[in-house]
Each structure stands twice: as C-alpha cells, then as structure tokens.
C-alpha cells in the first residue's frame, strides 16, 4: 500500500490544519493556565465558585454590621458584587489570580454604575498583615477553607457538604485575647492594631 501524493495544494491544506489545531490548543492552554497556576504556589488554594446559597448566607451574616465588606480570595467577585447590590455598602475583593481580578472588575462594571462605584478588586497575598489590620468588630467569612491558627465563631453548612467559616476578629484577635486574660482594658482609640482596612 502506497501513500498517495497530496501535491502542493494537499500539503498546504495539511499544514493549515496542523497549525489550526496547534493554535486552538495553545489558546486553550493560555486561557486555562491562570486558573491552574495557583495550584503550583506554596499555599495552593484552587478556584472554587461560590454557590448561590453560600452567597445568600454571607449576605445574611453581613446584614446590620457596620463598615465595609472585604472578601479575601474573592474569586470571580460574585460575593462582593452581591453584598454591594443588596446592602449598598462599600465592598472590596482581594484575589491572587490576575485573571479573576479582571473578570471581577468586568462583572462589577456590567452590574451597573451604582454597584461598580461600591466595589473594588485588587491582587494581594492573604497573610497576617491583612488580618492584623482588621478592626476588632470585623467579621471574616471563609468559604470552604478555615483560617490557619484561628477558631471559627460559627460554622454554617450550605448545599449539604459546603461549609462557611465565620471568624469574628474580636474573638480571635491575639491582642484582645491577651488583654482579656489579663483583665486589662484596651484603649481602642489609641491601639495601633485597630486600624480600619
């Protein structure tokens, strides 16, 4: 059995097809890489979209609380945007993945000018510096992941197996805990660790 001669036109079609397939796979890889790359970091936290029931539970937990809302690991921004829509308070998202930050900003812009003005998204590392600047009345709500070294003040099951972890900073703040153990009063007005975000 011999291989038929494709001629010049057949060779050109074969090369165009090969380059088309290579281009499609390269584009797919470029789009997926930003979502896979966080798994290669030292502290790998994958992108797990928040469910509607989790968003509703978070909005309910934030209702009536003073101050702005901060979502650490904000992903696609759905929680930040929904809090801004329903509660009308300034809402901020912190995310490692630059593609998700871009997507969050785009979603906020498409949600209307009022929501866009109430929201902001930026890239930053989640570390002790961010937590140490939270005011003692701050509430941290985590979807799926417990904060290392901190005890939750509340745990809520949503969607059967999905968990929200609630951390009230005043219950976990090391400075406040030490002061309470020593029965000392804290002068919050002069405490440099009680800065607003």
XYZ file of N, CA, C and O in Angstrom:
788
model
N 0.852 -1.169 0.000
C 0.000 0.000 0.000
C 0.901 1.237 0.000
O 1.740 1.399 0.863
N 0.671 2.097 -0.932
C 1.493 3.290 -1.044
C 0.704 4.508 -0.569
O -0.513 4.556 -0.652
N 1.420 5.496 -0.092
C 0.807 6.749 0.375
C 0.618 7.636 -0.838
O 1.558 7.877 -1.596
N -0.621 8.123 -1.030
C -0.855 8.947 -2.216
C -0.139 10.287 -2.106
O -0.005 10.845 -1.017
N 0.323 10.785 -3.238
C 0.979 12.087 -3.296
C -0.102 13.165 -3.212
O -1.034 13.202 -4.021
N -0.011 14.022 -2.180
C -1.025 15.057 -1.979
C -0.799 16.265 -2.871
O -1.693 17.078 -3.063
N 0.344 16.384 -3.387
C 0.654 17.547 -4.201
C 0.814 18.782 -3.340
O 0.679 18.752 -2.111
N 1.094 19.898 -3.986
C 1.345 21.150 -3.270
C 0.098 21.638 -2.537
O 0.167 22.081 -1.393
N -1.049 21.547 -3.190
C -2.299 22.009 -2.553
C -2.648 21.144 -1.348
O -3.064 21.633 -0.288
N -2.478 19.857 -1.436
C -2.746 18.952 -0.324
C -1.801 19.185 0.848
O -2.210 19.156 2.010
N -0.538 19.442 0.531
C 0.447 19.736 1.592
C 0.073 21.035 2.307
O 0.190 21.141 3.515
N -0.347 22.034 1.546
C -0.729 23.317 2.150
C -1.931 23.133 3.078
O -1.951 23.636 4.188
N -2.928 22.378 2.650
C -4.115 22.120 3.479
C -3.737 21.370 4.750
O -4.258 21.641 5.819
N -2.835 20.417 4.605
C -2.378 19.646 5.766
C -1.678 20.553 6.780
O -1.920 20.471 7.980
N -0.840 21.471 6.300
C -0.122 22.396 7.187
C -1.096 23.381 7.851
O -0.969 23.682 9.031
N -2.067 23.889 7.096
C -3.063 24.813 7.660
C -3.848 24.109 8.767
O -4.085 24.665 9.848
N -4.253 22.879 8.520
C -4.974 22.106 9.534
C -4.140 21.874 10.776
O -4.618 22.010 11.909
N -2.859 21.536 10.578
C -1.954 21.305 11.714
C -1.778 22.572 12.549
O -1.853 22.546 13.773
N -1.553 23.726 11.859
C -1.378 24.985 12.574
C -2.680 25.421 13.263
O -2.657 26.010 14.338
N -3.822 25.130 12.681
C -5.117 25.462 13.304
C -5.297 24.683 14.599
O -5.670 25.259 15.628
N -5.020 23.388 14.560
C -5.143 22.561 15.770
C -4.149 23.033 16.838
O -4.513 23.177 18.011
N -2.918 23.321 16.438
C -1.914 23.810 17.399
C -2.343 25.147 17.996
O -2.182 25.388 19.201
N -2.895 26.031 17.159
C -3.353 27.333 17.648
C -4.499 27.209 18.634
O -4.537 27.912 19.648
N -5.441 26.321 18.368
C -6.578 26.108 19.274
C -6.080 25.594 20.621
O -6.495 26.091 21.674
N -5.181 24.608 20.621
C -4.663 24.082 21.882
C -3.824 25.105 22.635
O -3.867 25.180 23.859
N -3.065 25.931 21.914
C -2.281 26.977 22.567
C -3.195 28.009 23.218
O -2.957 28.443 24.355
N -4.239 28.423 22.505
C -5.190 29.397 23.064
C -5.903 28.817 24.281
O -6.070 29.501 25.299
N -6.297 27.567 24.199
C -6.954 26.915 25.331
C -6.024 26.852 26.537
O -6.425 27.134 27.666
N -4.767 26.527 26.297
C -3.777 26.494 27.377
C -3.561 27.860 27.997
O -3.455 28.000 29.209
N -3.509 28.907 27.153
C -3.321 30.270 27.660
C -4.492 30.711 28.526
O -4.319 31.413 29.515
N -5.708 30.303 28.155
C -6.889 30.669 28.943
C -6.937 29.889 30.252
O -7.268 30.437 31.304
N -6.584 28.615 30.226
C -6.673 27.780 31.425
C -5.499 27.954 32.381
O -5.644 27.720 33.580
N -4.328 28.352 31.885
C -3.136 28.471 32.732
C -3.345 29.345 33.971
O -2.981 28.942 35.076
N -3.958 30.541 33.846
C -4.139 31.360 35.053
C -5.004 30.692 36.131
O -4.894 31.008 37.299
N -5.886 29.785 35.725
C -6.742 29.120 36.696
C -6.040 27.918 37.328
O -6.345 27.519 38.433
N -5.075 27.339 36.614
C -4.337 26.185 37.118
C -3.097 26.621 37.889
O -2.699 25.984 38.857
N -2.482 27.736 37.504
C -1.227 28.194 38.103
C -1.286 28.356 39.625
O -0.312 28.022 40.299
N -2.399 28.853 40.226
C -2.410 28.972 41.681
C -2.167 27.652 42.410
O -1.673 27.633 43.524
N -2.491 26.534 41.780
C -2.258 25.235 42.414
C -0.773 24.923 42.532
O -0.382 24.040 43.291
N 0.070 25.654 41.798
C 1.511 25.420 41.840
C 2.206 26.287 42.889
O 3.399 26.185 43.079
N 1.463 27.150 43.579
C 2.046 28.009 44.609
C 2.303 27.224 45.886
O 1.801 26.135 46.096
N 3.056 27.847 46.786
C 3.371 27.230 48.071
C 2.096 26.967 48.858
O 1.913 25.904 49.437
N 1.191 27.942 48.914
C -0.099 27.785 49.584
C -1.166 27.723 48.504
O -1.745 28.735 48.139
N -1.384 26.549 47.977
C -2.297 26.396 46.847
C -3.750 26.349 47.310
O -4.127 25.509 48.104
N -4.519 27.299 46.834
C -5.959 27.303 47.062
C -6.620 27.376 45.705
O -6.475 28.369 44.992
N -7.341 26.355 45.315
C -7.945 26.355 43.980
C -9.134 27.303 43.908
O -9.706 27.690 44.925
N -9.497 27.668 42.696
C -10.690 28.475 42.473
C -11.902 27.560 42.572
O -12.058 26.618 41.808
N -12.739 27.813 43.558
C -13.984 27.064 43.741
C -15.112 28.088 43.744
O -15.234 28.869 44.683
N -15.926 28.112 42.702
C -17.004 29.103 42.648
C -17.971 28.954 43.829
O -18.305 27.848 44.235
N -18.387 30.076 44.367
C -19.328 30.101 45.476
C -20.735 29.839 44.955
O -21.124 30.361 43.921
N -21.487 29.029 45.692
C -22.857 28.716 45.281
C -23.808 29.841 45.683
O -23.494 30.666 46.545
N -24.974 29.850 45.084
C -25.995 30.865 45.382
C -26.404 30.817 46.852
O -26.567 31.855 47.489
N -26.536 29.619 47.418
C -26.932 29.536 48.833
C -25.823 30.056 49.745
O -26.099 30.629 50.797
N -24.556 29.875 49.363
C -23.463 30.438 50.152
C -23.482 31.966 50.082
O -23.292 32.635 51.097
N -23.701 32.504 48.897
C -23.777 33.960 48.743
C -24.920 34.516 49.591
O -24.741 35.499 50.319
N -26.080 33.867 49.545
C -27.233 34.321 50.338
C -26.925 34.275 51.835
O -27.287 35.194 52.578
N -26.244 33.212 52.288
C -25.891 33.087 53.704
C -24.906 34.172 54.119
O -25.003 34.744 55.217
N -23.956 34.512 53.252
C -22.973 35.552 53.566
C -23.649 36.912 53.651
O -23.386 37.688 54.586
N -24.527 37.207 52.714
C -25.251 38.483 52.752
C -26.057 38.580 54.048
O -26.073 39.620 54.712
N -26.688 37.490 54.444
C -27.474 37.470 55.687
C -26.572 37.718 56.902
O -26.938 38.461 57.820
N -25.375 37.114 56.916
C -24.445 37.307 58.035
C -23.922 38.740 58.113
O -23.532 39.208 59.177
N -23.889 39.440 56.985
C -23.366 40.810 56.953
C -24.429 41.868 57.210
O -24.090 43.020 57.490
N -25.685 41.496 57.127
C -26.771 42.451 57.304
C -26.698 43.087 58.701
O -26.558 42.403 59.686
N -26.748 44.410 58.738
C -26.765 45.129 60.007
C -25.400 45.345 60.643
O -25.306 45.926 61.713
N -24.334 44.889 60.011
C -22.986 45.096 60.553
C -22.422 46.399 60.005
O -22.605 46.713 58.840
N -21.691 47.140 60.835
C -21.132 48.410 60.368
C -19.898 48.190 59.495
O -19.261 47.151 59.547
N -19.586 49.186 58.714
C -18.332 49.192 57.978
C -18.382 48.504 56.639
O -19.378 47.913 56.255
N -17.268 48.578 55.917
C -17.195 47.978 54.586
C -17.042 46.462 54.652
O -16.730 45.894 55.698
N -17.239 45.818 53.502
C -17.114 44.365 53.370
C -15.826 44.060 52.621
O -15.495 44.704 51.632
N -15.069 43.067 53.086
C -13.821 42.648 52.446
C -13.868 41.146 52.220
O -14.078 40.383 53.157
N -13.674 40.721 50.977
C -13.665 39.300 50.622
C -12.234 38.925 50.253
O -11.702 39.385 49.241
N -11.591 38.103 51.079
C -10.236 37.633 50.821
C -10.315 36.355 50.001
O -10.945 35.394 50.424
N -9.697 36.346 48.849
C -9.843 35.225 47.931
C -11.174 35.344 47.220
O -11.979 34.423 47.205
N -11.412 36.509 46.627
C -12.739 36.847 46.104
C -13.112 36.149 44.801
O -14.246 36.278 44.347
N -12.197 35.408 44.206
C -12.522 34.641 43.007
C -13.104 35.498 41.909
O -12.517 36.496 41.508
N -14.289 35.138 41.440
C -14.915 35.871 40.339
C -15.728 37.076 40.804
O -16.394 37.718 40.007
N -15.686 37.390 42.090
C -16.305 38.605 42.610
C -17.785 38.536 42.913
O -18.391 39.521 43.305
N -18.378 37.350 42.807
C -19.836 37.271 42.964
C -20.300 37.675 44.360
O -21.355 38.277 44.497
N -19.530 37.369 45.407
C -19.937 37.738 46.774
C -19.843 39.248 46.950
O -20.770 39.893 47.463
N -18.725 39.837 46.538
C -18.513 41.284 46.679
C -19.617 42.048 45.954
O -20.197 42.998 46.498
N -19.920 41.624 44.749
C -20.940 42.304 43.949
C -22.320 42.162 44.585
O -23.086 43.127 44.672
N -22.647 40.989 45.086
C -23.969 40.772 45.685
C -24.128 41.556 46.988
O -25.194 42.108 47.265
N -23.063 41.636 47.802
C -23.121 42.431 49.036
C -23.328 43.905 48.693
O -24.141 44.592 49.317
N -22.608 44.395 47.684
C -22.777 45.790 47.272
C -24.200 46.038 46.762
O -24.805 47.068 47.077
N -24.753 45.098 45.984
C -26.107 45.245 45.452
C -27.150 45.251 46.560
O -28.009 46.126 46.620
N -27.092 44.244 47.432
C -28.160 44.064 48.419
C -28.032 44.964 49.636
O -29.030 45.388 50.196
N -26.796 45.242 50.069
C -26.615 46.012 51.298
C -26.197 47.453 51.033
O -26.237 48.280 51.948
N -25.735 47.738 49.829
C -25.352 49.106 49.479
C -24.154 49.624 50.244
O -24.039 50.828 50.457
N -23.259 48.735 50.672
C -22.066 49.165 51.412
C -20.830 48.977 50.534
O -20.831 48.152 49.628
N -19.771 49.758 50.783
C -18.532 49.549 50.029
C -18.039 48.116 50.232
O -17.963 47.634 51.358
N -17.720 47.438 49.130
C -17.327 46.034 49.173
C -16.058 45.855 48.357
O -15.960 46.340 47.232
N -15.083 45.149 48.927
C -13.769 45.015 48.310
C -13.386 43.547 48.204
O -13.656 42.763 49.109
N -12.727 43.194 47.107
C -12.257 41.830 46.900
C -10.751 41.788 46.763
O -10.156 42.624 46.086
N -10.127 40.826 47.426
C -8.686 40.585 47.326
C -8.521 39.204 46.704
O -9.095 38.226 47.191
N -7.742 39.108 45.642
C -7.575 37.842 44.916
C -6.153 37.739 44.377
O -5.572 38.740 43.974
N -5.582 36.529 44.395
C -4.242 36.285 43.869
C -4.218 36.204 42.348
O -3.255 36.609 41.721
N -5.250 35.667 41.757
C -5.272 35.372 40.333
C -5.635 36.628 39.532
O -6.756 37.130 39.637
N -4.713 37.151 38.717
C -4.996 38.389 37.981
C -6.156 38.256 36.992
O -6.871 39.228 36.753
N -6.373 37.078 36.434
C -7.484 36.874 35.511
C -8.818 36.986 36.242
O -9.783 37.543 35.712
N -8.875 36.452 37.464
C -10.114 36.558 38.234
C -10.358 37.995 38.688
O -11.503 38.441 38.773
N -9.277 38.739 38.982
C -9.429 40.159 39.332
C -10.024 40.906 38.137
O -10.974 41.680 38.283
N -9.483 40.663 36.947
C -10.004 41.299 35.734
C -11.476 40.933 35.515
O -12.316 41.794 35.246
N -11.789 39.641 35.645
C -13.162 39.175 35.446
C -14.106 39.803 36.477
O -15.238 40.185 36.151
N -13.645 39.930 37.734
C -14.461 40.551 38.786
C -14.772 42.004 38.460
O -15.908 42.460 38.633
N -13.765 42.733 37.994
C -13.979 44.135 37.627
C -14.964 44.248 36.471
O -15.822 45.138 36.452
N -14.848 43.341 35.518
C -15.770 43.327 34.381
C -17.204 43.039 34.836
O -18.146 43.727 34.441
N -17.366 42.038 35.729
C -18.706 41.717 36.249
C -19.303 42.893 37.013
O -20.495 43.179 36.907
N -18.475 43.576 37.812
C -18.962 44.728 38.570
C -19.406 45.841 37.625
O -20.453 46.462 37.834
N -18.630 46.083 36.565
C -18.992 47.123 35.598
C -20.296 46.771 34.894
O -21.141 47.647 34.667
N -20.497 45.495 34.581
C -21.720 45.065 33.912
C -22.924 45.031 34.854
O -24.064 44.953 34.397
N -22.678 45.106 36.165
C -23.764 45.097 37.147
C -24.383 46.475 37.331
O -25.338 46.624 38.088
N -23.817 47.476 36.695
C -24.373 48.824 36.771
C -23.449 49.788 37.481
O -22.569 49.385 38.249
N -23.645 51.088 37.246
C -22.742 52.093 37.819
C -22.785 52.172 39.337
O -21.762 52.422 39.969
N -23.948 51.950 39.945
C -24.021 52.015 41.405
C -23.197 50.904 42.046
O -22.478 51.131 43.016
N -23.297 49.701 41.502
C -22.524 48.575 42.027
C -21.042 48.791 41.739
O -20.192 48.560 42.597
N -20.718 49.254 40.542
C -19.318 49.466 40.163
C -18.645 50.469 41.098
O -17.501 50.277 41.500
N -19.365 51.539 41.464
C -18.808 52.548 42.380
C -18.597 51.989 43.786
O -17.734 52.458 44.519
N -19.407 51.008 44.190
C -19.346 50.447 45.548
C -18.319 49.319 45.685
O -18.105 48.818 46.773
N -17.711 48.875 44.560
C -16.822 47.719 44.613
C -15.410 48.069 44.174
O -15.200 49.030 43.431
N -14.455 47.292 44.671
C -13.076 47.375 44.185
C -12.452 45.992 44.301
O -12.816 45.203 45.176
N -11.524 45.701 43.402
C -10.833 44.416 43.401
C -9.351 44.674 43.178
O -8.976 45.529 42.375
N -8.500 43.943 43.889
C -7.066 44.057 43.659
C -6.376 42.754 44.036
O -6.958 41.891 44.691
N -5.123 42.641 43.607
C -4.320 41.455 43.916
C -3.536 41.705 45.197
O -2.988 42.774 45.390
N -3.492 40.710 46.068
C -2.674 40.794 47.276
C -2.555 39.398 47.873
O -3.375 38.526 47.616
N -1.539 39.207 48.648
C -1.359 37.947 49.363
C -2.163 38.004 50.665
O -2.204 39.036 51.332
N -2.818 36.906 50.987
C -3.508 36.808 52.266
C -2.468 36.420 53.303
O -1.855 35.376 53.233
N -2.215 37.271 54.238
C -1.256 36.940 55.290
C -1.646 37.647 56.583
O -2.648 38.352 56.654
N -0.857 37.465 57.585
C -1.158 38.003 58.912
C -1.244 39.525 58.927
O -1.948 40.109 59.739
N -0.544 40.198 57.989
C -0.610 41.666 57.958
C -2.030 42.148 57.688
O -2.493 43.105 58.289
N -2.737 41.476 56.773
C -4.112 41.882 56.468
C -4.994 41.657 57.690
O -5.762 42.518 58.087
N -4.867 40.483 58.305
C -5.699 40.178 59.467
C -5.372 41.087 60.647
O -6.253 41.454 61.415
N -4.090 41.469 60.796
C -3.720 42.301 61.935
C -4.264 43.722 61.804
O -4.373 44.427 62.790
N -4.624 44.137 60.585
C -5.160 45.486 60.392
C -6.673 45.541 60.506
O -7.252 46.612 60.460
N -7.316 44.403 60.630
C -8.775 44.389 60.733
C -9.213 44.978 62.067
O -8.582 44.761 63.094
N -10.304 45.723 62.050
C -10.813 46.287 63.300
C -11.386 45.164 64.164
O -11.772 44.111 63.655
N -11.467 45.363 65.472
C -11.986 44.317 66.357
C -13.438 43.943 66.085
O -13.884 42.897 66.504
N -14.183 44.783 65.367
C -15.569 44.448 65.049
C -15.706 43.761 63.696
O -16.814 43.462 63.269
N -14.587 43.489 63.030
C -14.636 42.864 61.708
C -15.112 41.415 61.807
O -14.864 40.729 62.800
N -15.792 40.987 60.766
C -16.227 39.590 60.651
C -15.617 39.032 59.373
O -15.784 39.582 58.303
N -14.909 37.931 59.501
C -14.291 37.264 58.362
C -15.105 36.008 58.079
O -15.320 35.199 58.976
N -15.549 35.869 56.831
C -16.329 34.700 56.429
C -15.543 33.983 55.342
O -15.190 34.576 54.334
N -15.266 32.714 55.550
C -14.476 31.937 54.605
C -15.322 30.805 54.033
O -15.963 30.070 54.772
N -15.296 30.688 52.712
C -15.973 29.578 52.042
C -14.976 28.440 51.879
O -13.928 28.638 51.282
N -15.287 27.310 52.451
C -14.526 26.076 52.257
C -13.233 25.952 53.067
O -12.844 24.866 53.407
N -12.530 27.034 53.355
C -11.221 26.923 53.988
C -11.204 27.623 55.342
O -11.554 28.793 55.442
N -10.760 26.897 56.385
C -10.579 27.513 57.695
C -9.315 28.365 57.675
O -8.365 28.041 56.979
N -9.315 29.449 58.435
C -8.104 30.244 58.582
C -7.156 29.502 59.518
O -7.549 29.113 60.617
N -5.912 29.304 59.109
C -4.982 28.567 59.960
C -4.731 29.301 61.279
O -4.570 30.510 61.305
N -4.748 28.553 62.367
C -4.447 29.111 63.680
C -5.562 29.925 64.300
O -5.350 30.594 65.302
N -6.748 29.900 63.738
C -7.877 30.667 64.278
C -9.082 29.758 64.432
O -9.350 28.914 63.597
N -9.800 29.948 65.512
C -11.010 29.164 65.770
C -12.223 29.911 65.238
O -12.393 31.099 65.515
N -13.085 29.242 64.481
C -14.282 29.922 63.975
C -15.264 30.197 65.108
O -15.372 29.431 66.054
N -15.983 31.316 65.005
C -17.034 31.611 65.980
C -18.356 30.993 65.550
O -19.264 30.861 66.345
N -18.413 30.598 64.273
C -19.624 29.981 63.749
C -19.256 29.146 62.529
O -18.326 29.479 61.794
N -19.978 28.058 62.332
C -19.786 27.194 61.174
C -21.165 26.907 60.591
O -22.052 26.465 61.306
N -21.335 27.169 59.288
C -22.638 27.026 58.659
C -22.512 26.081 57.469
O -21.661 26.286 56.599
N -23.355 25.066 57.444
C -23.396 24.133 56.317
C -24.356 24.676 55.263
O -25.481 25.047 55.577
N -23.899 24.744 54.022
C -24.760 25.135 52.911
C -24.615 24.084 51.824
O -23.575 23.444 51.705
N -25.638 23.896 51.047
C -25.604 22.930 49.945
C -25.175 21.546 50.408
O -24.427 20.862 49.720
N -25.547 21.144 51.582
C -25.219 19.806 52.067
C -23.809 19.667 52.592
O -23.585 19.565 53.779
N -22.814 19.711 51.698
C -21.442 19.452 52.136
C -20.541 20.677 52.113
O -19.382 20.589 52.472
N -21.051 21.833 51.712
C -20.224 23.040 51.634
C -20.314 23.783 52.958
O -21.372 23.857 53.570
N -19.196 24.351 53.402
C -19.119 24.982 54.720
C -18.707 26.436 54.610
O -17.812 26.778 53.854
N -19.366 27.290 55.408
C -18.936 28.668 55.621
C -18.334 28.732 57.020
O -18.932 28.243 57.981
N -17.152 29.319 57.131
C -16.494 29.506 58.424
C -16.571 30.987 58.763
O -16.156 31.829 57.980
N -17.101 31.317 59.927
C -17.246 32.706 60.364
C -16.243 32.951 61.492
O -16.193 32.195 62.472
N -15.435 34.004 61.324
C -14.440 34.375 62.330
C -14.696 35.818 62.718
O -14.529 36.718 61.903
N -15.146 36.049 63.945
C -15.275 37.410 64.453
C -13.915 37.777 65.029
O -13.395 37.093 65.914
N -13.330 38.849 64.508
C -11.957 39.190 64.859
C -11.807 39.416 66.360
O -10.827 38.990 66.958
N -12.802 40.046 67.011
C -12.664 40.307 68.443
C -12.533 39.018 69.252
O -11.900 38.995 70.295
N -13.073 37.904 68.766
C -12.963 36.629 69.471
C -11.620 35.957 69.210
O -11.196 35.097 69.971
N -10.931 36.326 68.142
C -9.681 35.683 67.755
C -8.471 36.602 67.790
O -7.363 36.162 67.589
N -8.700 37.892 68.001
C -7.611 38.860 67.949
C -6.633 38.586 69.083
O -7.005 38.643 70.257
N -5.366 38.261 68.782
C -4.428 37.884 69.845
C -4.241 38.985 70.880
O -4.154 38.708 72.075
N -4.205 40.231 70.440
C -4.013 41.327 71.392
C -5.201 41.427 72.337
O -5.045 41.585 73.542
N -6.409 41.300 71.791
C -7.605 41.373 72.626
C -7.692 40.183 73.567
O -8.075 40.322 74.718
N -7.322 38.998 73.072
C -7.368 37.808 73.924
C -6.395 37.943 75.084
O -6.726 37.636 76.226
N -5.187 38.438 74.820
C -4.199 38.627 75.887
C -4.709 39.643 76.907
O -4.581 39.453 78.106
N -5.297 40.732 76.415
C -5.788 41.765 77.320
C -6.932 41.238 78.168
O -7.013 41.532 79.362
N -7.812 40.442 77.561
C -8.926 39.889 78.324
C -8.431 38.904 79.378
O -8.971 38.833 80.474
N -7.411 38.137 79.043
C -6.850 37.205 80.015
C -6.215 37.936 81.184
O -6.215 37.454 82.304
N -5.653 39.121 80.929
C -5.006 39.899 81.985
C -5.971 40.866 82.661
O -5.570 41.647 83.511
N -7.253 40.813 82.250
C -8.274 41.716 82.782
C -7.901 43.184 82.603
O -8.195 44.016 83.438
N -7.219 43.492 81.503
C -6.860 44.880 81.203
C -7.898 45.465 80.261
O -8.443 44.768 79.424
N -8.140 46.752 80.389
C -8.999 47.427 79.432
C -8.148 47.881 78.261
O -7.028 48.320 78.431
N -8.706 47.788 77.068
C -7.984 48.211 75.877
C -8.499 49.579 75.483
O -9.695 49.796 75.375
N -7.566 50.482 75.276
C -7.919 51.799 74.773
C -7.916 51.705 73.249
O -6.892 51.892 72.600
N -9.069 51.334 72.660
C -9.158 51.089 71.223
C -8.824 52.332 70.403
O -8.319 52.225 69.296
N -9.100 53.498 70.945
C -8.820 54.709 70.194
C -7.320 54.911 69.973
O -6.897 55.531 69.011
N -6.490 54.417 70.902
C -5.040 54.605 70.807
C -4.290 53.322 70.438
O -3.067 53.321 70.456
N -4.987 52.246 70.154
C -4.331 50.974 69.808
C -4.005 50.973 68.322
O -4.912 51.020 67.494
N -2.714 50.949 67.921
C -2.367 51.000 66.505
C -2.818 49.774 65.732
O -2.875 49.795 64.517
N -3.138 48.673 66.403
C -3.563 47.459 65.710
C -5.042 47.488 65.349
O -5.548 46.565 64.774
N -5.742 48.540 65.701
C -7.170 48.627 65.440
C -7.432 49.606 64.294
O -8.352 50.378 64.318
N -6.556 49.566 63.296
C -6.714 50.426 62.128
C -7.861 49.904 61.268
O -8.087 48.720 61.197
N -8.504 50.813 60.600
C -9.505 50.399 59.599
C -8.757 49.900 58.380
O -7.658 50.307 58.098
N -9.390 49.022 57.629
C -8.774 48.457 56.416
C -8.598 49.535 55.377
O -9.377 50.350 55.154
